[in-house]
XYZ file of C-alpha atoms in Angstrom:
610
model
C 22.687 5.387 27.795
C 21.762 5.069 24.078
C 24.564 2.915 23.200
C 23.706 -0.008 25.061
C 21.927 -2.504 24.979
C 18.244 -2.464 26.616
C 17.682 -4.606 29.490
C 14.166 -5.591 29.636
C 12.710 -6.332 33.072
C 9.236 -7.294 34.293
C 8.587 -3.514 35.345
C 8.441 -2.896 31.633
C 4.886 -2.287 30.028
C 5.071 -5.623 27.908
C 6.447 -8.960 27.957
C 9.338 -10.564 25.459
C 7.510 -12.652 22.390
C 9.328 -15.401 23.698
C 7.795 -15.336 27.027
C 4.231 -14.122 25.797
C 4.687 -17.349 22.774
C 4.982 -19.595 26.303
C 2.161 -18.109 27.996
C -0.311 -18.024 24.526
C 0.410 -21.932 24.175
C 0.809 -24.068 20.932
C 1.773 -22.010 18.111
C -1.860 -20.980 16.374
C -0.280 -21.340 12.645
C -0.354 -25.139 13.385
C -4.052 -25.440 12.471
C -3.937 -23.688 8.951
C -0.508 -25.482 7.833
C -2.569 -28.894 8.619
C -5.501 -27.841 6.949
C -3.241 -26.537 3.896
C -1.442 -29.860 3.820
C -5.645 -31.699 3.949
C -6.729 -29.740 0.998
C -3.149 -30.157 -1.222
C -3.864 -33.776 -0.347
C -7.640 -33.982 -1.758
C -6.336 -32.020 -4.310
C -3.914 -35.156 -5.447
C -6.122 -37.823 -5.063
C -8.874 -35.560 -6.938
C -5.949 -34.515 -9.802
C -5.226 -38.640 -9.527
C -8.966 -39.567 -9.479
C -9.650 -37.551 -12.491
C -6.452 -38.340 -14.736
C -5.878 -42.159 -14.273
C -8.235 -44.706 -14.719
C -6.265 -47.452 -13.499
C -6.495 -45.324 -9.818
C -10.365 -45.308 -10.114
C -10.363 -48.850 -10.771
C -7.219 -50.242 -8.634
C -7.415 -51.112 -4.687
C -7.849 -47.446 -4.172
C -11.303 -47.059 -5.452
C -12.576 -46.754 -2.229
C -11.254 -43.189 -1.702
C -11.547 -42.131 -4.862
C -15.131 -43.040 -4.951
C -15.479 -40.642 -2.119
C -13.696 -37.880 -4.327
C -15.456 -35.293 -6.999
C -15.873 -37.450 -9.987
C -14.506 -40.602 -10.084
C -16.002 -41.842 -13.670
C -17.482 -40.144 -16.818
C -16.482 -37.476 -18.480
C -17.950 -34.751 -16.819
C -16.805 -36.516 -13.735
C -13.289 -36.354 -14.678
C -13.217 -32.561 -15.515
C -14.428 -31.787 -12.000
C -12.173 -33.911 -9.973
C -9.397 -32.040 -12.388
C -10.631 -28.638 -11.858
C -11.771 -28.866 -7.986
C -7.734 -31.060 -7.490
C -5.817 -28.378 -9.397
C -7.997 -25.476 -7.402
C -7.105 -26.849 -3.371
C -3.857 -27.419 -4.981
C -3.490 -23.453 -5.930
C -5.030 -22.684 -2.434
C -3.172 -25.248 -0.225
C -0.215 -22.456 0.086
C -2.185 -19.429 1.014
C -4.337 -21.731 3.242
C -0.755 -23.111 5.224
C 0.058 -19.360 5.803
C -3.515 -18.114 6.521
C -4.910 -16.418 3.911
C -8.388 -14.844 4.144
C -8.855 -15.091 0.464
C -7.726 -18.291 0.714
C -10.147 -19.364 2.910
C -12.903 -18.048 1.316
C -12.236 -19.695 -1.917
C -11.991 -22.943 0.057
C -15.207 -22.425 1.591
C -16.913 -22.217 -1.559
C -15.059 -24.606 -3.349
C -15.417 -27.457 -1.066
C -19.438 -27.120 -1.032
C -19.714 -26.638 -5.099
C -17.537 -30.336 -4.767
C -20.028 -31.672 -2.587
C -23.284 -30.676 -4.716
C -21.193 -31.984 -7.885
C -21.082 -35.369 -6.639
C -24.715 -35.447 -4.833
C -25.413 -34.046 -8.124
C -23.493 -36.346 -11.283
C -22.700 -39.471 -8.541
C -25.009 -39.402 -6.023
C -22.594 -40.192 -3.408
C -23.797 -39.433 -0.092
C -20.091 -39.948 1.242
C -18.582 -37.827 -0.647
C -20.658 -34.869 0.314
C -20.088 -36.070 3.853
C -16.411 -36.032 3.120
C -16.401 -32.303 1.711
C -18.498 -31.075 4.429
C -15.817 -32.912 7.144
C -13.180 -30.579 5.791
C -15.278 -27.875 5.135
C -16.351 -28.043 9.551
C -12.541 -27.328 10.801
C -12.113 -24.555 8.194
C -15.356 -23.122 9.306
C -14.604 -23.222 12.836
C -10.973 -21.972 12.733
C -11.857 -18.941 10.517
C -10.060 -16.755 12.805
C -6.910 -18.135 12.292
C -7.213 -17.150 8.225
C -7.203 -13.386 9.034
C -3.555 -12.907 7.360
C -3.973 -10.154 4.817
C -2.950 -10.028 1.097
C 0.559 -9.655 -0.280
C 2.187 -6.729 -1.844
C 1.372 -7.706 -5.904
C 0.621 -5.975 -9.190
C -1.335 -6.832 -12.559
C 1.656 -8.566 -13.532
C 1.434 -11.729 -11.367
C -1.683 -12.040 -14.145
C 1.250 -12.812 -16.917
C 3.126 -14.694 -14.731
C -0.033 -17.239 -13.829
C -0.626 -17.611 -17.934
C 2.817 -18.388 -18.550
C 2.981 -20.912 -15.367
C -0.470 -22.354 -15.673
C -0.409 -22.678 -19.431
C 2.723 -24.663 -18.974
C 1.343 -26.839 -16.104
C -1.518 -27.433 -18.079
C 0.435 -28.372 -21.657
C 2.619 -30.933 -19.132
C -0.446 -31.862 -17.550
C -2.319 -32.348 -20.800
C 0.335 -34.916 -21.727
C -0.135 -36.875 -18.987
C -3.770 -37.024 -19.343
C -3.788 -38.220 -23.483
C -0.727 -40.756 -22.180
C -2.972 -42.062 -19.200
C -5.372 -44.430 -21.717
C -3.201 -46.613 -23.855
C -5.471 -49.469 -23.705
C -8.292 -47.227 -25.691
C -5.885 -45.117 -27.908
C -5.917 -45.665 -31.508
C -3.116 -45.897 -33.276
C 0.396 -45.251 -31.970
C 0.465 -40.995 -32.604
C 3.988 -38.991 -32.207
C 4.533 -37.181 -29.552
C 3.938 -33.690 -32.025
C 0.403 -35.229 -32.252
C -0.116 -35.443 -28.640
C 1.309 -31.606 -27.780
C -0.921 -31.030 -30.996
C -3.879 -32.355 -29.020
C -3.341 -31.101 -26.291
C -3.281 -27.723 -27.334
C -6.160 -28.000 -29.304
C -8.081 -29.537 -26.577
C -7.127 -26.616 -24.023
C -9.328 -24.243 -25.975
C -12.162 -26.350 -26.625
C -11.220 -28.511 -29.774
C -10.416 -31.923 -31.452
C -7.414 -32.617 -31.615
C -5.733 -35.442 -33.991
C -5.756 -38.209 -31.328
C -8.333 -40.499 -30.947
C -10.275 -43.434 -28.402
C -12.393 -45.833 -27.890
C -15.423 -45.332 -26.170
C -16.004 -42.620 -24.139
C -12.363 -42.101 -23.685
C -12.559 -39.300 -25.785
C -14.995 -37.617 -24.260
C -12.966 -37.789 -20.851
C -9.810 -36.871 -22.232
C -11.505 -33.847 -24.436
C -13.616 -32.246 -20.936
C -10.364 -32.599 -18.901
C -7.861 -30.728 -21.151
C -10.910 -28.120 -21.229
C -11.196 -27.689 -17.515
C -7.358 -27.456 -17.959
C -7.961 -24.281 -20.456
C -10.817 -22.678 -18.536
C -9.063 -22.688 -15.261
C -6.084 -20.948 -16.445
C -8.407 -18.440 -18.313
C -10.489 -17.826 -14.911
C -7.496 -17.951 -12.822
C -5.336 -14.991 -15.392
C -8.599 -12.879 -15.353
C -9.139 -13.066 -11.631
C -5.591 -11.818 -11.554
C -5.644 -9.220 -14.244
C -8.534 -7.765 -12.393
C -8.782 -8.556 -8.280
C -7.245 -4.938 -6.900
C -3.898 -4.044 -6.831
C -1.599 -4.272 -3.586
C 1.096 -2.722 -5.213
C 4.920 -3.520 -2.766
C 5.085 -0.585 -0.129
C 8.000 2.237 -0.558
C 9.347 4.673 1.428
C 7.259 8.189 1.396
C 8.810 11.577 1.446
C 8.047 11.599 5.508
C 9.206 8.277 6.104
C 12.633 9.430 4.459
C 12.464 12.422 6.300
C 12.237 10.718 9.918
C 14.598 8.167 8.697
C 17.302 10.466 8.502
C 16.350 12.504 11.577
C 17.404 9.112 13.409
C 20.575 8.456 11.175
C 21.487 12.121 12.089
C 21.473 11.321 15.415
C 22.418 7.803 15.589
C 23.673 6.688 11.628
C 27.328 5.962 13.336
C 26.059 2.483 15.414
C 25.818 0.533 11.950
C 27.927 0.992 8.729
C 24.899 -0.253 6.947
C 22.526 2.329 8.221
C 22.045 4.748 5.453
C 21.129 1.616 2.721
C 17.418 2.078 5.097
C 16.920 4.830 2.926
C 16.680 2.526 -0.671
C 12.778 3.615 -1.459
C 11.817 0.157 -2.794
C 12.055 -0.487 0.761
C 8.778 0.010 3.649
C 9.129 1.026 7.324
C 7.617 0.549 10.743
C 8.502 2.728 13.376
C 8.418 2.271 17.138
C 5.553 3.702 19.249
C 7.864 6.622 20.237
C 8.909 7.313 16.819
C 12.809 6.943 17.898
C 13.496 3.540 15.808
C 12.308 1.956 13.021
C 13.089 -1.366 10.757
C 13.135 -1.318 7.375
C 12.165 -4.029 5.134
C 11.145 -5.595 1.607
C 9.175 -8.360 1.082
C 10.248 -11.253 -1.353
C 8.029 -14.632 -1.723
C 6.620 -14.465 1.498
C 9.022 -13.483 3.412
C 9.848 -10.053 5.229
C 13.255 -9.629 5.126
C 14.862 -6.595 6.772
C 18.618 -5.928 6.386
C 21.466 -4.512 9.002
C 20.290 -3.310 12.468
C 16.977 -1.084 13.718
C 17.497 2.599 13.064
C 17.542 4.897 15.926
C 18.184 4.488 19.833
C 18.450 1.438 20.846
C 16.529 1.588 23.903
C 13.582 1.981 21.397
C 14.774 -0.940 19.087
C 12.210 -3.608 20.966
C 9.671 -1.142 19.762
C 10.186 -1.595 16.218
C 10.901 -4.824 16.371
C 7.425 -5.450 18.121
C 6.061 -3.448 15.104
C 7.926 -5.709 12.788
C 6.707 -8.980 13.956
C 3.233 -7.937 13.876
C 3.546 -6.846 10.912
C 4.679 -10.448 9.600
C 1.927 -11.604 11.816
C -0.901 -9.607 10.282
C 0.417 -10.550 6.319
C 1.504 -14.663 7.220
C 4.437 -13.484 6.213
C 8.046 -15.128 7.303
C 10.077 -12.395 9.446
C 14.249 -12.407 8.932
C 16.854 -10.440 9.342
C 19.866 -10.050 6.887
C 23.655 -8.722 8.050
C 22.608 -7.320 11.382
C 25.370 -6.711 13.614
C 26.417 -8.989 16.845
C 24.082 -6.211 19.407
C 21.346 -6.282 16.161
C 21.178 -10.008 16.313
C 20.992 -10.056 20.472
C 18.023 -7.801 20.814
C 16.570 -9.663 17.774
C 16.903 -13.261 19.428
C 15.967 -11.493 22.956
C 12.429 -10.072 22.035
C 11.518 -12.452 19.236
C 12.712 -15.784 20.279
C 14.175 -16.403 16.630
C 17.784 -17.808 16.211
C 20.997 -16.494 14.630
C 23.480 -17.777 12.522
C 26.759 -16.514 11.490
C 26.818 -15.311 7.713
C 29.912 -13.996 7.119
C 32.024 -10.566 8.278
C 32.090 -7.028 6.707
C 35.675 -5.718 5.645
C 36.485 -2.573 7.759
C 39.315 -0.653 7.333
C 40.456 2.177 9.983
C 42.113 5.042 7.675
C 44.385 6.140 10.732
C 45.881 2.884 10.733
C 46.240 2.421 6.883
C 49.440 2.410 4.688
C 50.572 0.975 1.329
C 53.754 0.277 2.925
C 55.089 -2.544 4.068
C 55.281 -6.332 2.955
C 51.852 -7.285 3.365
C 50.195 -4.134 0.705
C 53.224 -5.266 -1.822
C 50.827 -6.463 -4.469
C 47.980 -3.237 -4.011
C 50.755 -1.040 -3.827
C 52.233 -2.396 -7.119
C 49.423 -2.483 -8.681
C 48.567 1.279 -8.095
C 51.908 1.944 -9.210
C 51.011 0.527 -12.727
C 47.759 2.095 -13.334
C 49.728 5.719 -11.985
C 52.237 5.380 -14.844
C 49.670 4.289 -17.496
C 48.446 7.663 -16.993
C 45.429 7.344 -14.907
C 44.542 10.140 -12.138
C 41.636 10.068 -9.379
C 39.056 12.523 -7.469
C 37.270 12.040 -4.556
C 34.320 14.312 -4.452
C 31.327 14.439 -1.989
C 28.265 13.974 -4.559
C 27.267 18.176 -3.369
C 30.406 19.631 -5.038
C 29.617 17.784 -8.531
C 27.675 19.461 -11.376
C 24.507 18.284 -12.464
C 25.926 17.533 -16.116
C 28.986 15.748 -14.451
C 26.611 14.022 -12.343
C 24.599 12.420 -15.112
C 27.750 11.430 -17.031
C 28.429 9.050 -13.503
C 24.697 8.142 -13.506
C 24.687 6.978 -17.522
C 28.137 5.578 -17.104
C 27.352 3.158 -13.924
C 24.245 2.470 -15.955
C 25.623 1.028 -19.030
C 28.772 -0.488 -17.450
C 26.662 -3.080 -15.222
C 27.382 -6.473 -16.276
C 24.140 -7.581 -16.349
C 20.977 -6.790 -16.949
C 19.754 -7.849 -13.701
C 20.516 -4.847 -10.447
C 22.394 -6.876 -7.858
C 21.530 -5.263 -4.301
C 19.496 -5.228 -1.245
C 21.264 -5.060 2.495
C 24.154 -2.898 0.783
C 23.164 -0.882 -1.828
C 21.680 2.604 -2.164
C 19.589 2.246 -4.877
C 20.541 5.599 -6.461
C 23.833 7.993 -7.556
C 23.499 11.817 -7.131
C 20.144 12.283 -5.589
C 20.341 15.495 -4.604
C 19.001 14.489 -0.974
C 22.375 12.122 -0.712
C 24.869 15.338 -1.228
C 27.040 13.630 1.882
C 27.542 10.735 -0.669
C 31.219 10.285 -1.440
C 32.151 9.567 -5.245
C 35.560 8.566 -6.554
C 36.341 8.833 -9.989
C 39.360 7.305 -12.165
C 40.272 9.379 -15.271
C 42.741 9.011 -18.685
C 42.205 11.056 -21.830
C 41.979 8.831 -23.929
C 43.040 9.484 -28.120
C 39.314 9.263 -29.072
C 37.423 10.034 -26.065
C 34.130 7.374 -25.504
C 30.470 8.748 -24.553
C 31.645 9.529 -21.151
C 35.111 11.543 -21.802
C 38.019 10.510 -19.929
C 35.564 8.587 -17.029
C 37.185 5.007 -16.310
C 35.730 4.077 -12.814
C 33.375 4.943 -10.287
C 32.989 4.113 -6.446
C 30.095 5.396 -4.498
C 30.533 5.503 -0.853
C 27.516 6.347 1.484
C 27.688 8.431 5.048
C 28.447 6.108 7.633
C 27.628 8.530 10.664
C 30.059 11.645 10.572
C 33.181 9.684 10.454
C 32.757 7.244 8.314
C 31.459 5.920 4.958
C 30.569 2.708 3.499
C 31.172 1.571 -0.006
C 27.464 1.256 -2.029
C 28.600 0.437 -5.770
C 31.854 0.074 -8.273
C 31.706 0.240 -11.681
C 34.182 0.339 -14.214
C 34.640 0.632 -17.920
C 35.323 -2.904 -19.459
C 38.166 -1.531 -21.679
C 39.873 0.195 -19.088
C 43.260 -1.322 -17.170
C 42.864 -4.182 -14.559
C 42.951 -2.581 -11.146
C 40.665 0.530 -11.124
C 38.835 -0.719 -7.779
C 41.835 -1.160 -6.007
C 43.611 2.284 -7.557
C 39.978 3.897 -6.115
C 39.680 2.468 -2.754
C 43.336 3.755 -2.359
C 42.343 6.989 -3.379
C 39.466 6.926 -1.260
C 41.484 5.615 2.216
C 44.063 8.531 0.931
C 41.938 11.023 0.830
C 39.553 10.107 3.748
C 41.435 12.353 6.002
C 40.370 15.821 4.372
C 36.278 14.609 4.527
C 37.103 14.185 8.417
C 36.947 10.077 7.557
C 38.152 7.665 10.081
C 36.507 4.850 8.748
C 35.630 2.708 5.354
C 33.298 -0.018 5.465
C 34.340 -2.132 1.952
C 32.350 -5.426 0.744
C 30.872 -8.087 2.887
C 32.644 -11.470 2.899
C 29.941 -14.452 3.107
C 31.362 -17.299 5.247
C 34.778 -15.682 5.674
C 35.797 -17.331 8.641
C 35.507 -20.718 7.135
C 37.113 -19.629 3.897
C 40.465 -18.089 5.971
C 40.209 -21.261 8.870
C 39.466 -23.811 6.105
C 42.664 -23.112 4.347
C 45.254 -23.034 7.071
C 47.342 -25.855 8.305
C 45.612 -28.346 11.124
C 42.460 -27.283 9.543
C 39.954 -30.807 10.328
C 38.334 -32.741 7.338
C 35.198 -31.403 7.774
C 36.297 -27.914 7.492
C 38.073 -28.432 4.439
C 35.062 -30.259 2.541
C 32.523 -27.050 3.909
C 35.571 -24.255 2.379
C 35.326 -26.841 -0.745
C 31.615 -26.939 -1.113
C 32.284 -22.829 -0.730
C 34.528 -22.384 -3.162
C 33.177 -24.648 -5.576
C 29.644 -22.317 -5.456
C 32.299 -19.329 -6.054
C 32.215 -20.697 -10.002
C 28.611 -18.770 -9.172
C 28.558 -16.429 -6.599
C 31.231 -14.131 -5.154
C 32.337 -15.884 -2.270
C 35.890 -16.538 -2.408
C 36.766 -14.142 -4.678
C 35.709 -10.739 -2.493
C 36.630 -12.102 0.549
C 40.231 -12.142 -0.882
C 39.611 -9.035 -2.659
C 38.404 -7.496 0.774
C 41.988 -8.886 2.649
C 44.131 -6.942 -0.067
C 43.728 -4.059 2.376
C 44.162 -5.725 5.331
C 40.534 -4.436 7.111
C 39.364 -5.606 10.263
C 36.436 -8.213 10.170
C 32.743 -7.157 11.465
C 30.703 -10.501 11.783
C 27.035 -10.153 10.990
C 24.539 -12.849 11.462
C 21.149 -13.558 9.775
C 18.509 -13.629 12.173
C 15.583 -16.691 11.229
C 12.716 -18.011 12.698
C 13.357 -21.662 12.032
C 15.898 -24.324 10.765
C 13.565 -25.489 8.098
C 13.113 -21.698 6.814
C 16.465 -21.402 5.573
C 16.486 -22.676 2.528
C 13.949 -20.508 1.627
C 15.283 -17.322 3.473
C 17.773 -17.846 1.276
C 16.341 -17.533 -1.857
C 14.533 -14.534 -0.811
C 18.071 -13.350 0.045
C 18.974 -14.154 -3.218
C 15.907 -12.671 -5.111
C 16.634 -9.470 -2.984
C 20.159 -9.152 -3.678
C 19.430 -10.001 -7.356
C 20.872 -13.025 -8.115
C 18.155 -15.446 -8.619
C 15.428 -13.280 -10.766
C 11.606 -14.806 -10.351
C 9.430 -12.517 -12.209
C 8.636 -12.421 -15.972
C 11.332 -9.406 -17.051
C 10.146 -6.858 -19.080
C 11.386 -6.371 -22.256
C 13.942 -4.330 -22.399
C 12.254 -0.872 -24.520
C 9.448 -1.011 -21.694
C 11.861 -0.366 -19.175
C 12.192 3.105 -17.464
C 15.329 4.627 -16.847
C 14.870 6.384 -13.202
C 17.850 7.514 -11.311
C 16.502 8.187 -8.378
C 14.055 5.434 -7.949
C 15.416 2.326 -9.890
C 17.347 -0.346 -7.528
C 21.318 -0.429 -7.255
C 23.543 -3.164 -8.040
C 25.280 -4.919 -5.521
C 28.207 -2.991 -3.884
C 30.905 -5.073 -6.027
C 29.719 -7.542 -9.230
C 31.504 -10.607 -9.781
C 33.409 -9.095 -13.340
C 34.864 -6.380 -11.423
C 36.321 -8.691 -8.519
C 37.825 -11.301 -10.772
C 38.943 -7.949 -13.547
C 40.507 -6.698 -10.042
């Protein structure tokens, strides 16, 4: 009964989302997303109101007169500040943020009493306070908690607002030439800027009371990024959830019983990842979340007739933090419960490479090339071992740690939905580790070590490829003399199965290149190999078909069209191609084997060295 899929019917305790979405009405995020988009808009005209006098004075003085501070200096710096402030809140506002709405609630009246206070203007207050009504009376729809975050979004905000400012502060010393005097280079206008963002004169000079303006603006400029860094370096800390030592330990008390359903089922245990469980405790989703959005990876863990329990637990979860819900390489059954009790949509993402060892074989026409290849390395003296991870030594073990350390190609780990996160944890003794070898004249730092592959339990049957790593100066070929090995020697670990890479957009790569193949497929497998300069798209799909697998299709599971494109550079952040945060320099960095994140199951330099 387990392995199928759960029917729901109206004698169950609970309704579908889709079905309780229907009955509930109009989706209730509409109301913050249009009062985000009202406040980024005051916060334009304000930002306008405050930077160009020509806007003051044009057509359009009749809503800026209604703005905070429409002439004067001091006027200027507060339609500055109070723009670039409901520009900073607008986002959190659109997804609901009680801290956001707070700060909105105070910021809107302090607007209001600025310009009763410097202007007089009746309207304006009235203006304020119309905004301020609708946020007051849908407070309950800004109950979304805060985000996972650290101290170090403070260094991030410096760096970002001090830059916004400096560009900012150009614009604002540009905005006067009628008043400027002299013609000053564009050194003296960074020059002034800089000076004027911590309070002082700077070599550019006006006419009038131009200078006054220009000097209280670049200040506000300065003392909002100071407030806004402190309020960062100090609010309280919501550090990212991780696994906990009981989490891991009911995590694999499901895969025990039910790891064989999905290849990518043991990858739940990466500990930079958090849980939910279902009510019953018998499945549970496992996520991360990256720029909003909570991306989980491969299919629920546990029975399936519990999955719409997790998954309930999951989109609450989103609900409760604003945060975007999506799904990453689930199977075809993961992505039909998904669609069933959320009401999201899937798409098609690409197929895993699955190879049945019963079935394989280096003979015949169609392994020519691997088989030649192994050939090669053979005679150049290379050997192999296939190990599980329990029958290593520790000293062996931290050679393969240090060595799939230093032979990453980058500096940045590449790995989310497919990657461990760790090599030789002692808890991962079912791990399988192949190992190329060749004494070598002068032996390196890591002996006669060439290659690694780590393969991870894929129920009791199987495994599934996590990482490969090889030495840069050793022979072209190690991955494919490896996964040989491994398929080989699959057999005496009671293997009947190897899960290698995942292809992205496969299907359109192999259709797009046959004969009969319609114009627009050929221009979408040209857009995809042309973004293969940059990502490994081509290449490990044809790196995958060397040993002629079967193809798996997963899907990505989303909750609308216009959330794609930034699904997928979450995906991308995840997986560790597109790195966001400041890095630390390189001496401040920890080296932690067992909690660090993994690199992607194949890099790009091994696929195109292969």
């Amino acid at each position: 009964m387990s392995g199928k899929v759960p029917q729901r019917s109206p004698q169950v305790g609970h309704l579908s989302s889709r079905v309780r979405n229907v009955l509930r009405g109009p989706r209730p995020e509409a109301v913050p997303v249009l009062l985000g988009r009202a406040c980024a808009l005051v916060g334009l005209l304000d930002v306008a109101a405050g930077v160009f006098p020509r806007f003051r004075h044009s057509r359009m003085h009749a809503i800026a007169e209604v703005l905070p501070g429409a002439t004067g200096p001091f006027a200027a710096a507060l339609s500055l500040s109070a723009g670039v402030l409901l520009l900073l809140l607008a986002h959190g506002l659109k997804r609901g943020k009680r801290r956001a709405w707070r700060a909105a609630v105070v910021l809107l009246p302090a607007g209001a009493v600025a310009q009763f206070t410097y202007r007089h203007s009746v309207i304006g207050v009235l203006i304020s306070l119309a905004l301020l009504a609708p946020l007051l009376r849908h407070r309950d729809q800004f109950a979304a908690l805060p985000d996972p975050r650290s101290r170090w979004r403070a260094l991030a905000n410096f760096v970002l607002m001090g830059a916004g400012s400096l560009a900012l502060g150009l614009v604002i010393v540009s905005a006067h030439p009628k008043t400027l005097l002299g013609d000053p280079s564009l050194a003296d206008r960074i020059t002034h800027v800089l000076y004027g963002l911590f309070g002082f004169e700077g070599p550019v000079d006006y006419q009038g009371t131009t200078s006054w303006t220009v000097a209280f603006s670049l200040g506000a400029l300065g003392l909002l990024t100071a407030i806004t860094t402190i309020y960062l370096a100090f609010r309280p800390e919501h550090p990212a959830a991780a696994l906990t030592e009981d989490d891991e330990a009911r995590l694999r008390a499901l895969l025990a019983k039910h790891g064989g359903r999905d290849s990518l089922g043991h990858f739940a245990l990466r500990r930079d990842k958090a849980v939910v469980f279902s009510p019953s405790g018998k499945a549970a989703v496992t996520y991360r979340v990256v720029s909003g959005v909570m991306l989980a990876s491969g299919d629920p863990i546990g029975d399936v007739e519990a999955w719409p329990g997790a998954i309930e637990r999951f989109m609450d979860e989103a609900k409760a933090h604003s945060w975007t819900p999506a799904v990453m390489g689930c199977s075809e059954t993961g992505a039909e419960v998904w669609t069933r009790e959320t009401g999201l949509d899937a798409l098609e993402l690409g197929d895993e490479a699955v190879v049945d060892v019963p079935d394989f074989s280096l003979t015949g026409r169609a392994m020519r090339n691997v088989r030649q290849m192994v050939k090669r390395i053979e005679r150049a003296g290379y050997e192999t071992r296939v190990r599980r991870v329990r029958d290593l030594g520790e000293t062996e073990l931290e050679r393969i740690r240090q060595a799939a350390e230093d032979w990453r190609g980058t500096d940045t780990e590449r790995g989310f939905s497919m990657a461990l996160g760790r090599v030789g944890d002692a808890s991962d003794g079912d791990c399988l580790i192949a190992t190329a070898h060749k004494a070598d004249d002068e032996p390196g730092p890591y002996g006669d070590l060439k290659a690694i592959l780590h393969f991870v339990p894929w129920g009791t049957d199987g495994v599934s490829l996590d990482l490969m790593r090889r030495d840069r100066a050793a022979d072209p070929g190690m991955n494919e003399l490896l996964i040989v090995a491994a398929l080989q020697a699959a057999p005496k670990f009671d293997i009947a199965r190897v899960s290698l890479n995942f292809a992205m957009f496969r299907s359109a790569l192999a259709r797009g290149e046959k004969i009969g193949a319609g114009p627009v497929l050929r221009a979408w497998r040209g857009l995809l190999v042309f973004l293969s300069r940059w990502f490994q798209i081509e290449s490990l799909y044809k790196f995958n078909a060397k040993f002629q697998p079967r193809w798996e299709p997963r899907f990505v599971v989303y909750r609308a069209s216009a959330d794609l494109p930034r699904l997928g550079l979450a995906a991308m952040q995840a997986e560790g191609f597109v790195n966001m945060a400041l890095p630390l320099p390189r001496f401040l960095r920890r080296r932690t084997a067992t909690r660090r994140p993994c690199p992607h199951r194949a890099t790009e330099r091994d696929i195109q060295a292969a």
